[in-house]
Structures are given as structure tokens and as C-alpha cells.
Coordinates of C-alpha atoms and ligand atoms in Angstrom, one line a residue:
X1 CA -35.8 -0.4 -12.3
X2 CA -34.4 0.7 -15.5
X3 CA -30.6 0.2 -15.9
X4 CA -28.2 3.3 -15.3
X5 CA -26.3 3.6 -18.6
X6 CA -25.1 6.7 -17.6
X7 CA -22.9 5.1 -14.7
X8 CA -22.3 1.8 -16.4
X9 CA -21.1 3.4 -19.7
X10 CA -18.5 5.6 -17.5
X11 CA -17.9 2.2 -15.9
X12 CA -17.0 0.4 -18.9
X13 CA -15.1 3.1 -20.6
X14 CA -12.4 2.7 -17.3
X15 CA -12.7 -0.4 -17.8
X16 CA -10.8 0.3 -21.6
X17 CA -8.7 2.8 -19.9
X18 CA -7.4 0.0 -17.5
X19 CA -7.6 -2.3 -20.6
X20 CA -5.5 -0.4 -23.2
X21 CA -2.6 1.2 -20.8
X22 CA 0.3 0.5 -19.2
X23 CA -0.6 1.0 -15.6
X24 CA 2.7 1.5 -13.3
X25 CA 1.2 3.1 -10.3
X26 CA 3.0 0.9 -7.5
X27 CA -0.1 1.1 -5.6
X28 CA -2.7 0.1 -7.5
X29 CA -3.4 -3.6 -9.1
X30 CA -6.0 -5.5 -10.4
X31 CA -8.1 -7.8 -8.4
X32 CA -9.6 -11.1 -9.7
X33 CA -13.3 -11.8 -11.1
X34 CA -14.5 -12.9 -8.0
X35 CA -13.2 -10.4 -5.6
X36 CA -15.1 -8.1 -7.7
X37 CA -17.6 -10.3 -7.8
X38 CA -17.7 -10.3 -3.7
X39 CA -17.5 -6.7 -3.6
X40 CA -21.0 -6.3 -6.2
X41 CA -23.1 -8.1 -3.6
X42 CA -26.0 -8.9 -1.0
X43 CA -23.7 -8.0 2.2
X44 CA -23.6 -4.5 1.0
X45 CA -27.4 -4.6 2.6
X46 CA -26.6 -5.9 6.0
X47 CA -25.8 -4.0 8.9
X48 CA -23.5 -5.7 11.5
X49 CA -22.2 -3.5 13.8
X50 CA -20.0 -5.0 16.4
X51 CA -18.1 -8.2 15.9
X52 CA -18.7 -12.0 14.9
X53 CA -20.9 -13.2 18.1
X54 CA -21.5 -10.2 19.6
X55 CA -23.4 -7.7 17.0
X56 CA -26.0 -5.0 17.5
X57 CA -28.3 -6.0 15.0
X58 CA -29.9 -9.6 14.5
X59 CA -29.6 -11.6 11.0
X60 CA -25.8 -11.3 11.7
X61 CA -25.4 -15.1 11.7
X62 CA -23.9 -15.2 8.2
X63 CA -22.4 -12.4 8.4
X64 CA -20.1 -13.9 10.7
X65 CA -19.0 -16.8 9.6
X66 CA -18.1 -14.3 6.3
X67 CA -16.2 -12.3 8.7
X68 CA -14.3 -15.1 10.6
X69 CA -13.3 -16.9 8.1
X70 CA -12.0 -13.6 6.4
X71 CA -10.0 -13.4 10.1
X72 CA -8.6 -16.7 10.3
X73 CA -7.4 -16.9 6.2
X74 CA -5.7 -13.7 7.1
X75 CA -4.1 -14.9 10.2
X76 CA -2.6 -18.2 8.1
X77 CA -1.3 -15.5 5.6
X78 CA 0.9 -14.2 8.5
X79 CA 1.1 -16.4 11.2
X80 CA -0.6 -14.1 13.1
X81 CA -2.2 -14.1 16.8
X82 CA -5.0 -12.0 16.3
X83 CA -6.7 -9.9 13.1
X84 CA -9.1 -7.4 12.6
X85 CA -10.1 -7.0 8.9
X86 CA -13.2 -4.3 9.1
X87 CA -11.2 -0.9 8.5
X88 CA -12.2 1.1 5.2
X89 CA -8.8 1.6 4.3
X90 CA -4.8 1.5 5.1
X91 CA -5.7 5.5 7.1
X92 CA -9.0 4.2 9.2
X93 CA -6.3 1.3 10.3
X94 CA -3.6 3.8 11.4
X95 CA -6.4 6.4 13.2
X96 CA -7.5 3.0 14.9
X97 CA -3.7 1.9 16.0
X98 CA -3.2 5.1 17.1
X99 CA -6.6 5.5 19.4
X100 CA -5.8 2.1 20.6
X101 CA -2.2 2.7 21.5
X102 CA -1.8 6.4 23.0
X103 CA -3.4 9.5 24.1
X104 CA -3.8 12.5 22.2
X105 CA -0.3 14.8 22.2
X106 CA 1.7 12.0 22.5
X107 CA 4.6 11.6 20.2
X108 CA 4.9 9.5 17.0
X109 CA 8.2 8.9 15.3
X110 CA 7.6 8.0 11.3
X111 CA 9.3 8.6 8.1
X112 CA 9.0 12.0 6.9
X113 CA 6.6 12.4 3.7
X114 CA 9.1 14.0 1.9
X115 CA 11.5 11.1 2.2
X116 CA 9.0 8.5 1.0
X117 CA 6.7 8.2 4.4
X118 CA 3.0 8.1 4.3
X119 CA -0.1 11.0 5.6
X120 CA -0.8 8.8 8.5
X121 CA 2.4 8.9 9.8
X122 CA 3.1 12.4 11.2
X123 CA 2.2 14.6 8.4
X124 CA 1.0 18.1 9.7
X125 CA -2.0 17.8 6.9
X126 CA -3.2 14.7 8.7
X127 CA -4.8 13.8 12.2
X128 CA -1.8 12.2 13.1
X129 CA 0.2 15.3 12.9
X130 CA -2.5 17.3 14.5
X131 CA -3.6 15.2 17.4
X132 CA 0.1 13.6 17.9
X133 CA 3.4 15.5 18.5
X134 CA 4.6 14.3 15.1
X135 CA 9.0 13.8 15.3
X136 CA 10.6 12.2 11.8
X137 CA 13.7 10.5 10.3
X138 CA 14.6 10.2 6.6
X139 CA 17.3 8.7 4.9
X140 CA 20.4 8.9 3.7
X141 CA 21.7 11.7 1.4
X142 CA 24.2 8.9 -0.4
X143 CA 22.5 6.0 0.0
X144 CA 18.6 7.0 0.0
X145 CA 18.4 4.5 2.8
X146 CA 16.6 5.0 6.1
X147 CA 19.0 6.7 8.4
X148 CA 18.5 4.6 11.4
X149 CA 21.2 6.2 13.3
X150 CA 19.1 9.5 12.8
X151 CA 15.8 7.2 13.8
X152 CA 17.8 6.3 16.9
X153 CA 19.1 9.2 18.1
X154 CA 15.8 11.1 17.6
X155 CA 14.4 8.3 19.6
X156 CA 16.6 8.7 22.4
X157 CA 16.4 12.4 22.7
X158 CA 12.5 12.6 21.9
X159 CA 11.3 9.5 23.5
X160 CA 8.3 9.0 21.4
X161 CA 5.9 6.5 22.0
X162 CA 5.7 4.7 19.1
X163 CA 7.8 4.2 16.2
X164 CA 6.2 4.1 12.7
X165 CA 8.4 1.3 10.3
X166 CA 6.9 1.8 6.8
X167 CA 6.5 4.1 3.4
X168 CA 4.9 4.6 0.2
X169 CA 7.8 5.4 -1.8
X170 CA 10.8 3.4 -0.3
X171 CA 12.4 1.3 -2.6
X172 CA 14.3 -1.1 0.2
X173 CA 13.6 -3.6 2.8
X174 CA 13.5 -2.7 6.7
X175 CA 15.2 -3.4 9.8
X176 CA 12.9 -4.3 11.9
X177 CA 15.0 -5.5 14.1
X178 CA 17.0 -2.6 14.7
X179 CA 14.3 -0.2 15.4
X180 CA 12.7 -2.6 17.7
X181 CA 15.7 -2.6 20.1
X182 CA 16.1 0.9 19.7
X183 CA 12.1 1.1 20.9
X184 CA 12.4 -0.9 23.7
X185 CA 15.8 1.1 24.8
X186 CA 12.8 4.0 25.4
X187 CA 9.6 1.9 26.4
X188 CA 7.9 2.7 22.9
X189 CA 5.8 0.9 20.5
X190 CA 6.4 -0.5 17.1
X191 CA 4.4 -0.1 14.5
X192 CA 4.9 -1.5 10.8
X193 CA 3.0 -0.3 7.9
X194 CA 3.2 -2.6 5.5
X195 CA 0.5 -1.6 3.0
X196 CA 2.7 -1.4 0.1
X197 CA 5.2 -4.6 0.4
X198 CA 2.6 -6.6 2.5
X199 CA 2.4 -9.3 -0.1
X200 CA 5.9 -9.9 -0.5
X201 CA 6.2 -10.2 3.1
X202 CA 3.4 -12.5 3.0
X203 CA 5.4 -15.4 0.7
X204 CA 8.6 -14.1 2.8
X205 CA 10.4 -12.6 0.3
X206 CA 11.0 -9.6 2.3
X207 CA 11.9 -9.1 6.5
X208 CA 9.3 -10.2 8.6
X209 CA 7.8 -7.1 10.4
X210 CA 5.9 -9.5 12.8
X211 CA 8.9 -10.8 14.3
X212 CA 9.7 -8.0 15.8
X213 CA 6.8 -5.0 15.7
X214 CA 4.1 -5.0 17.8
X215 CA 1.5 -4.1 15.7
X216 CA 1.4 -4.4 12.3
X217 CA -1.1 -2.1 10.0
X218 CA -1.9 -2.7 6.0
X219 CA -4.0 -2.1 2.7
X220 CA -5.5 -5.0 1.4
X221 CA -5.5 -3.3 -2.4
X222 CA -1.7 -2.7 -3.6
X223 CA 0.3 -6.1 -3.4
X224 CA -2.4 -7.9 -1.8
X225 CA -4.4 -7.5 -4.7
X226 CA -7.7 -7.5 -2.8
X227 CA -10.4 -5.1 -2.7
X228 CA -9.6 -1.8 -1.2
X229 CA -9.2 -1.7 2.2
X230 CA -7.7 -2.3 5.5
X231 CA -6.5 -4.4 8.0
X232 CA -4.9 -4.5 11.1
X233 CA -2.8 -8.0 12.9
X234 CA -0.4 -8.7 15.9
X235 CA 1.7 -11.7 16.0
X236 CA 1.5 -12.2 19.8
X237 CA -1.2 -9.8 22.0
X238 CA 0.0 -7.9 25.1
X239 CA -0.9 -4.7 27.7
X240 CA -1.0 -1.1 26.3
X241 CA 2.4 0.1 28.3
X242 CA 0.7 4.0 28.4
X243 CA -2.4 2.9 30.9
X244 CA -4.8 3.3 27.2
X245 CA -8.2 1.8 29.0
X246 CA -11.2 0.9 27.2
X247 CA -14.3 3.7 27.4
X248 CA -15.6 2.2 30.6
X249 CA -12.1 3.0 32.5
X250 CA -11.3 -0.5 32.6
X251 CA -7.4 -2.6 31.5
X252 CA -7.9 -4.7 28.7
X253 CA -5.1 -6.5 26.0
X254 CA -4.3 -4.2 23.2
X255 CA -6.3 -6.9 20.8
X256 CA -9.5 -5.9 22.7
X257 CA -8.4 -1.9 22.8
X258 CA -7.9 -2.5 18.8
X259 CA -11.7 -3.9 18.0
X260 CA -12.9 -1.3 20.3
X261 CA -10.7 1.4 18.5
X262 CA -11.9 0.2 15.3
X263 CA -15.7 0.2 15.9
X264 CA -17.0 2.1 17.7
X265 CA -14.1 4.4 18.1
X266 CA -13.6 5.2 14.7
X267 CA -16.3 3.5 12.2
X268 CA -19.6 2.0 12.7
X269 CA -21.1 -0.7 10.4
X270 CA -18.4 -2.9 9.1
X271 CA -18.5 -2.7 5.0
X272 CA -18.8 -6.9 4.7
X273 CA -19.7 -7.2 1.0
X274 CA -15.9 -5.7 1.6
X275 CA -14.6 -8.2 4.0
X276 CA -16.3 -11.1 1.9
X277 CA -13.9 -9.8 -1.0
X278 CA -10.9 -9.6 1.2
X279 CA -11.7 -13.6 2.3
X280 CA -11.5 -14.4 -1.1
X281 CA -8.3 -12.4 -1.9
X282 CA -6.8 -14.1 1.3
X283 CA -7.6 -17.6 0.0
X284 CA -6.0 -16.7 -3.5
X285 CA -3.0 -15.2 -1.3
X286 CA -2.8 -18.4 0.0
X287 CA -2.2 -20.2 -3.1
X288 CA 1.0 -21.4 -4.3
X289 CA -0.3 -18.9 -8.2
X290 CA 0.1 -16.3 -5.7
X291 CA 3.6 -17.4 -4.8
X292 CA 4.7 -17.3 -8.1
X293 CA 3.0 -13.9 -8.8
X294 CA 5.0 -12.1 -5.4
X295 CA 8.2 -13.6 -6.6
X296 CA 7.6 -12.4 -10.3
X297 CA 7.2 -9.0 -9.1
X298 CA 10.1 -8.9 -7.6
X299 CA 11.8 -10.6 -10.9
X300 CA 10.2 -7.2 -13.1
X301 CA 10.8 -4.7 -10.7
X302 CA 14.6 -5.4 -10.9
X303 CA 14.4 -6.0 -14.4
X304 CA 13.0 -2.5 -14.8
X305 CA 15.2 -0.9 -12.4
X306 CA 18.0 -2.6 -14.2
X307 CA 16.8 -0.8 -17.0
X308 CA 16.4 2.3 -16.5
X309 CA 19.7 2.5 -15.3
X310 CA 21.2 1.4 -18.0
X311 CA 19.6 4.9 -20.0
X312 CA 21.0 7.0 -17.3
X313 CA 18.3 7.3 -15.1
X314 CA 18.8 7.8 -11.5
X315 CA 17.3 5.6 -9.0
X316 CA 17.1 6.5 -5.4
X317 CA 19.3 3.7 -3.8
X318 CA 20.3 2.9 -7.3
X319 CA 17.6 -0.2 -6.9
X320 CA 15.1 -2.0 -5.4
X321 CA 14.4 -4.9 -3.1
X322 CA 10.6 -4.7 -3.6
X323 CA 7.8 -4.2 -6.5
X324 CA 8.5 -0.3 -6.5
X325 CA 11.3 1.9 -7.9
X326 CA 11.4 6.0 -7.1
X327 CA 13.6 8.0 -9.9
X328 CA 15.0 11.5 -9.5
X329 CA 14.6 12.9 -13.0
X330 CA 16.2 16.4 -12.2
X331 CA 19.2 14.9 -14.7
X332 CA 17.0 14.5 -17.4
X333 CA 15.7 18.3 -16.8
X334 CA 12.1 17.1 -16.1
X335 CA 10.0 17.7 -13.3
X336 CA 7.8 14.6 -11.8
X337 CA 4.7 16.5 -12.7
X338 CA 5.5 16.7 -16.3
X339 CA 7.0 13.1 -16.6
X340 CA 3.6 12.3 -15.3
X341 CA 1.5 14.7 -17.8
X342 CA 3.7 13.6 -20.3
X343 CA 3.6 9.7 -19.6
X344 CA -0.6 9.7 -19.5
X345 CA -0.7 11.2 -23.1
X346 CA 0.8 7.8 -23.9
X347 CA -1.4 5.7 -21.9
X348 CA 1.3 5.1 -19.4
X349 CA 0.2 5.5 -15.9
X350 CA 2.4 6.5 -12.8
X351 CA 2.7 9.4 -10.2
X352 CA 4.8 12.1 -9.8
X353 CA 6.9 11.7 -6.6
X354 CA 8.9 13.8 -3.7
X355 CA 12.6 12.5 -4.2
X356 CA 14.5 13.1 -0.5
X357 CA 15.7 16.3 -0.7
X358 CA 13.5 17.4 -3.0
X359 CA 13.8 21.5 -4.1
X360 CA 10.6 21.1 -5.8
X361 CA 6.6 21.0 -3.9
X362 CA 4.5 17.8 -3.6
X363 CA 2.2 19.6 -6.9
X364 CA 5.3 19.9 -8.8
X365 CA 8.2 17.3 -7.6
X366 CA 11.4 16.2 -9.3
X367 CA 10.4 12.3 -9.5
X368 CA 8.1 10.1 -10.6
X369 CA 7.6 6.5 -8.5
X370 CA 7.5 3.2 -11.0
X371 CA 5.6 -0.2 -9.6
X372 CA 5.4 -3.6 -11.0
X373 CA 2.2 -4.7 -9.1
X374 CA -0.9 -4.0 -11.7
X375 CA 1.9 -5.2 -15.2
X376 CA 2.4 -8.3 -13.6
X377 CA -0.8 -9.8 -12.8
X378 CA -1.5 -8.7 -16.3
X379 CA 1.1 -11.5 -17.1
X380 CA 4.2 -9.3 -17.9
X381 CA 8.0 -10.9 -17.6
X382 CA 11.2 -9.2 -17.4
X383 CA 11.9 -9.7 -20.6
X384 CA 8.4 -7.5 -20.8
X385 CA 10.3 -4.6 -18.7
X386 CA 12.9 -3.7 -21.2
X387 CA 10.6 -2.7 -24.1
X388 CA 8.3 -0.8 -21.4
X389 CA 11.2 1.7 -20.2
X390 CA 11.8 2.2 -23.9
X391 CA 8.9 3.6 -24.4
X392 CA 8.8 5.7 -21.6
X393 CA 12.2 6.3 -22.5
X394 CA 11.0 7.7 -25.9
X395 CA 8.3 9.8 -24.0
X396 CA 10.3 11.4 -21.5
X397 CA 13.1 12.2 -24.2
X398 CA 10.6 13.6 -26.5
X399 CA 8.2 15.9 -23.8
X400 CA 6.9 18.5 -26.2
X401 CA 6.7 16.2 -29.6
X402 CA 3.4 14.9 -29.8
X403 CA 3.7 13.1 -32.9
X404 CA 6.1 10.6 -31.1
X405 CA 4.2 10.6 -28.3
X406 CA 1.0 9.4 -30.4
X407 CA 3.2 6.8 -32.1
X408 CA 4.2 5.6 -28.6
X409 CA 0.8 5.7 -27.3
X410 CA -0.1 3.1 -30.2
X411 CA 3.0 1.2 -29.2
X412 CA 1.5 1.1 -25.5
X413 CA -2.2 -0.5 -27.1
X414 CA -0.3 -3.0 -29.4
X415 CA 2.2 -4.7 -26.8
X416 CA -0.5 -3.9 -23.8
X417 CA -3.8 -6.2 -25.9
X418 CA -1.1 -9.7 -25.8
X419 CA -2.0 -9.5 -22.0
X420 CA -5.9 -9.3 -21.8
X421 CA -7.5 -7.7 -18.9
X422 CA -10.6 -9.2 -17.6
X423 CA -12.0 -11.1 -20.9
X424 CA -14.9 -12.2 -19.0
X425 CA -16.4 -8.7 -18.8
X426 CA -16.8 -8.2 -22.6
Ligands
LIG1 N1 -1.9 6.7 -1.8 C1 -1.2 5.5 -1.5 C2 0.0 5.3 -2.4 O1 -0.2 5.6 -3.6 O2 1.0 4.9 -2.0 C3 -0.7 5.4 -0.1 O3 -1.8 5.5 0.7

């Protein structure tokens, strides 16, 4: 068959776009060769339905030992009881938790969207705020930290049954411990998303979530670094408390109601050239590079926080205890959607944000949200984190002069080419 330059080209021309920015988008990253490598390859073909030793189609043998040891990698990662790694992504986990745990109209407790929470918790644009009676808690005006004594007395009042832990613009670790005594003052469920921090927790440079949620949901893509997708794990199994039963009407441990939720309550075949790529990102998680990668993320996101105040930028919870950073930039007279604009004519890549509180809409917003993630595998240092705020320094300070925008933009090229980005792939 004749090759598809037409797709390849576009390919390879992101491939210079990932090449010659600055990407800062605290959920993206860039995986290695060979998850790639996994991802581009023959168990794209195979259809598996069902799980290792007990599939709906034949040929499956390899296929399973790809997925199990995919399984038992990720449970070393976590000390974890039990895994499941065949959801498409960070939502088709949640939707799966969800069908696994309660019955449609129950309610959910999360952190609002507008405070930093994530779609899948509650949001009324998302199934779980239209098959769920959605409740939320935020966080603090002066602090911008969760308001758990707003989390608890919603709790009390409401008497959801679960209680969503987790964010994808929240700046500071969680107490996990709080909200699981609070849960089990009103029978409830704990769930933890960790998608974004899920690798620091996995060197344990952040709370463990396992200790004390029941279920713990994440991305495989943002710290993880793997291929995109998602995952689901408990530390120890146990009963669904809300009489959830399995589709023949029959009790069964919420490990067994999760696989079932997962397939064939939600998806069908299992994406495997997927899960071969998330085995190998789980083996290079379990390296001691890796270590030293989560622990310099940490090391360049305060080094860039640390920054950025210094020019007078304002930081929700004036920090960070994580790879992310969320800035209100209504003293600065910007909005987050023109930061953004603004920031991408420069070949520096982020998102416009919600800051709590926010006057502005989700198109428009006051913030933008900063993560380490992508720059450090890359190879930056903190000492790399100072000249980088600069220069969005220098954008944001000069919005509608493009001249110095197109001098910073050739800034971005010359100090971004010192770190190359895959070599291998010409
Ligand atoms: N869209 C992801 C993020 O950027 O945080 C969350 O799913």
C-alpha cells in the first residue's frame, strides 16, 4: 500500500511543534520511544473482550500475559490489592467507578469545576451531573485551599454516597485522611482521582490516597508519562455498602463489580496495543530514572512558582506542593484566554484556567494554569525555570507588540533545541 504522506507529513510537522516550544500544559508530557513504540503495534488487531483467562474470542493467549503483567507492574507501583488497566481514558474510569459503586440519582460530593475540580466529578455538562445528584465544595477564599470544613458539613447535611478527593487545577496536596473519617461518619465512599499527581504519589512524594480511599481512579498520560489512558486500583477489596449487584442480581466484591463495570458495562474490546504501552510505562515508573524525574518536577515547579512571584504574579495558594501552579492574572489586567493567545504566538504552550471565584466564563477566564511535567522530561532544571517565566514575562507584559513577541518566540527555539526531543525520529 502506498504510504500516506498526507497523514505522516501532518504527523511530523507536530512533531516540530512539540520539538521547537515550550510546552507547560500540566497535563500533558511526553512518553518514551518505546511506549510509542507499544502503542504503533500488532495488538491494535486483536480483539479480547473480557479479561486475562476468561475472553470471548480465542488467540487471546498473549494477549494476556500483555495484559497481566501490565496489572501486576501497576499494582507494585502502588502497593495495590487489585488493578484494572483497560479504560480509554481518566472519564471511562470515573463512568466505570461510578456504575460499579451506586445507582443512578444517587449523590456525589466533588470539587466544583470552577474551583479546580474535574467534568467527571459532578459537572452538569457531564454524565455524572446528569445521572447523579451532583453536591460540591471548593476552597478557601484566603487560602485557595480545599475548604474541608465546607466538604464536611455538606457531607453531613447531604449525605452523599461518595466523596470525590481529586482536581485538575489544584495546586496542593490532600487530606485524605480527613475526608475519609468524615465519609465514614455518613456510610459513604471515597474516591481519589489522582490523574494529575498520580506519579508523584507513586515515588511518595505526595499523601497516599490508598491509605485511606477506597477506590482510587487515574490517567496513565500526565505524570505517569504513559500512553493516554486510564486506570482504575484498590488497596484492599471489599462489599459495595449500597446492595450495587452484578447484572445477574447476584453480591459480588466491588473488584468483580469494577471489571464488570468496565467491560461490558461501559466499553467492549480492551485497546491492548494501549495496555502493552502502559506495561512499559509502568516498568519505567518503576525505575529509580523515574524517581529522580518525580522529585525534579517537584524541584521546577517550585522553582517556577518561586518565580513568578517574585514579578508579582499571583498564585492561588501562593505555591505549590505538586508539578502544577494556577495564576490569577486579573492584576496584570489580562484575561486567561488572552495570556493563552498571547503565550502560543511565542511557542509557549498552556491553558487558560477558572481561578475560584472567577467573574469571568470557562471561554474567557482570568487564569492561566502552569505545569512542569512535559519541560522536565525534556531535561529542564530549576535553574531552567527562571529564564522560562522571563519570557513569558516579556509576553504577557507586552500582549499587543508583536515584534517582541517574535523576538521571544526565537528566544523559546534557541534555549528550547539544548534539550532535544525524540532524536531518534529524525
Ligand atoms: N483535560 C485534563 C486536564 O487538562 O487536566 C483533565 O482531564
Amino acid at each position: 500500500m502506498q504510504r500516506d504522506t498526507q497523514v505522516f507529513d501532518l504527523i511530523h510537522k507536530e512533531l516540530e511543534r512539540q520539538r521547537n516550544g515550550i510546552e507547560l500544559i500540566a497535563s500533558e508530557n511526553f512518553t518514551s520511544l518505546q511506549v510509542m513504540q507499544a502503542m504503533g503495534s500488532v495488538p491494535t488487531n486483536k480483539y479480547a473482550e473480557g479479561y486475562p483467562g476468561k475472553r470471548f474470542y480465542g488467540g487471546c493467549e498473549v494477549i494476556d500475559e500483555i495484559e497481566t503483567l501490565a496489572i501486576e507492574r501497576l499494582k507494585k507501583i502502588f502497593n495495590a490489592g487489585w488493578a484494572n488497566v483497560q479504560p480509554h481514558s481518566g472519564a471511562q474510569a470515573n463512568t466505570a467507578v461510578f456504575l460499579a459503586c451506586l445507582k443512578p440519582g444517587d449523590k456525589i460530593l466533588g470539587l466544583d469545576l470552577s474551583m479546580g475540580g474535574h467534568l467527571t466529578h459532578g459537572s452538569p455538562a457531564n454524565f455524572s451531573g446528569k445521572n447523579y445528584q451532583a453536591l460540591f465544595y471548593g476552597v478557601k477564599k484566603d487560602t485557595g485551599t480545599i475548604d474541608y470544613d465546607q466538604l464536611e458539613a455538606t457531607a453531613k447535611a447531604e449525605k452523599p454516597k461518595m466523596i470525590i478527593c481529586g482536581a485538575s487545577a489544584y495546586s496542593r496536596d490532600w487530606d485524605y485522611q480527613r475526608v475519609r473519617a468524615i465519609a465514614d461518619q455518613i456510610g459513604a465512599l471515597v474516591l481519589a482521582d489522582i490523574a494529575h499527581p498520580a506519579g508523584l504519589i507513586a515515588k511518595g512524594l505526595l499523601n497516599d490516597p490508598f491509605e485511606h480511599c477506597h477506590i482510587v481512579s487515574s490517567t496513565t498520560h500526565k505524570t505517569l508519562r504513559g500512553p493516554r489512558g486510564g486506570i482504575i486500583m484498590m488497596r484492599h477489596d471489599f462489599d459495595n455498602p449500597f446492595g450495587v449487584k452484578d447484572p445477574k442480581g447476584n453480591t459480588r466484591p466491588m473488584s468483580a463489580l469494577l471489571d464488570l463495570a468496565v467491560f461490558p458495562g461501559m466499553q467492549g474490546g480492551p485497546l491492548e496495543h494501549v495496555i502493552a504501552a502502559k506495561g512499559v510505562s509502568f516498568g519505567e515508573i518503576l525505575t529509580d530514572e523515574y524517581t529522580i524525574y518525580a522529585r525534579q518536577i517537584i524541584k521546577n515547579a517550585q522553582a517556577m512558582s518561586a518565580a513568578f512571584v517574585k514579578r508579582g504574579y499571583n498564585l492561588i495558594s501562593n505555591g505549590t506542593d505538586n508539578h502544577l501552579m494556577l495564576i490569577d492574572l486579573r492584576n496584570k489586567n489580562l484575561t486567561g484566554k488572552k495570556a493563552q493567545e498571547t503565550l502560543d504566538k511565542a511557542h509557549i504552550t498552556l491553558n487558560k484556567n477558572a481561578v475560584p471565584f472567577d467573574d469571568k466564563s470557562p471561554f474567557i477566564t482570568s487564569g492561566i494554569r502552569v505545569g512542569v511535567p512535559a519541560v522536565t522530561t525534556r531535561g529542564l532544571l530549576e535553574t531552567d525555570m527562571e529564564p522560562i517565566v522571563e519570557m513569558i514575562d516579556t509576553v504577557l507584559s507586552n500582549a499587543g507588540n508583536e515584534e517582541k513577541i517574535n523576538e521571544v518566540k526565537n528566544q523559546v527555539h534557541s534555549f528550547i533545541s539544548r534539550f532535544p526531543l525524540y532524536p531518534e525520529l529524525g
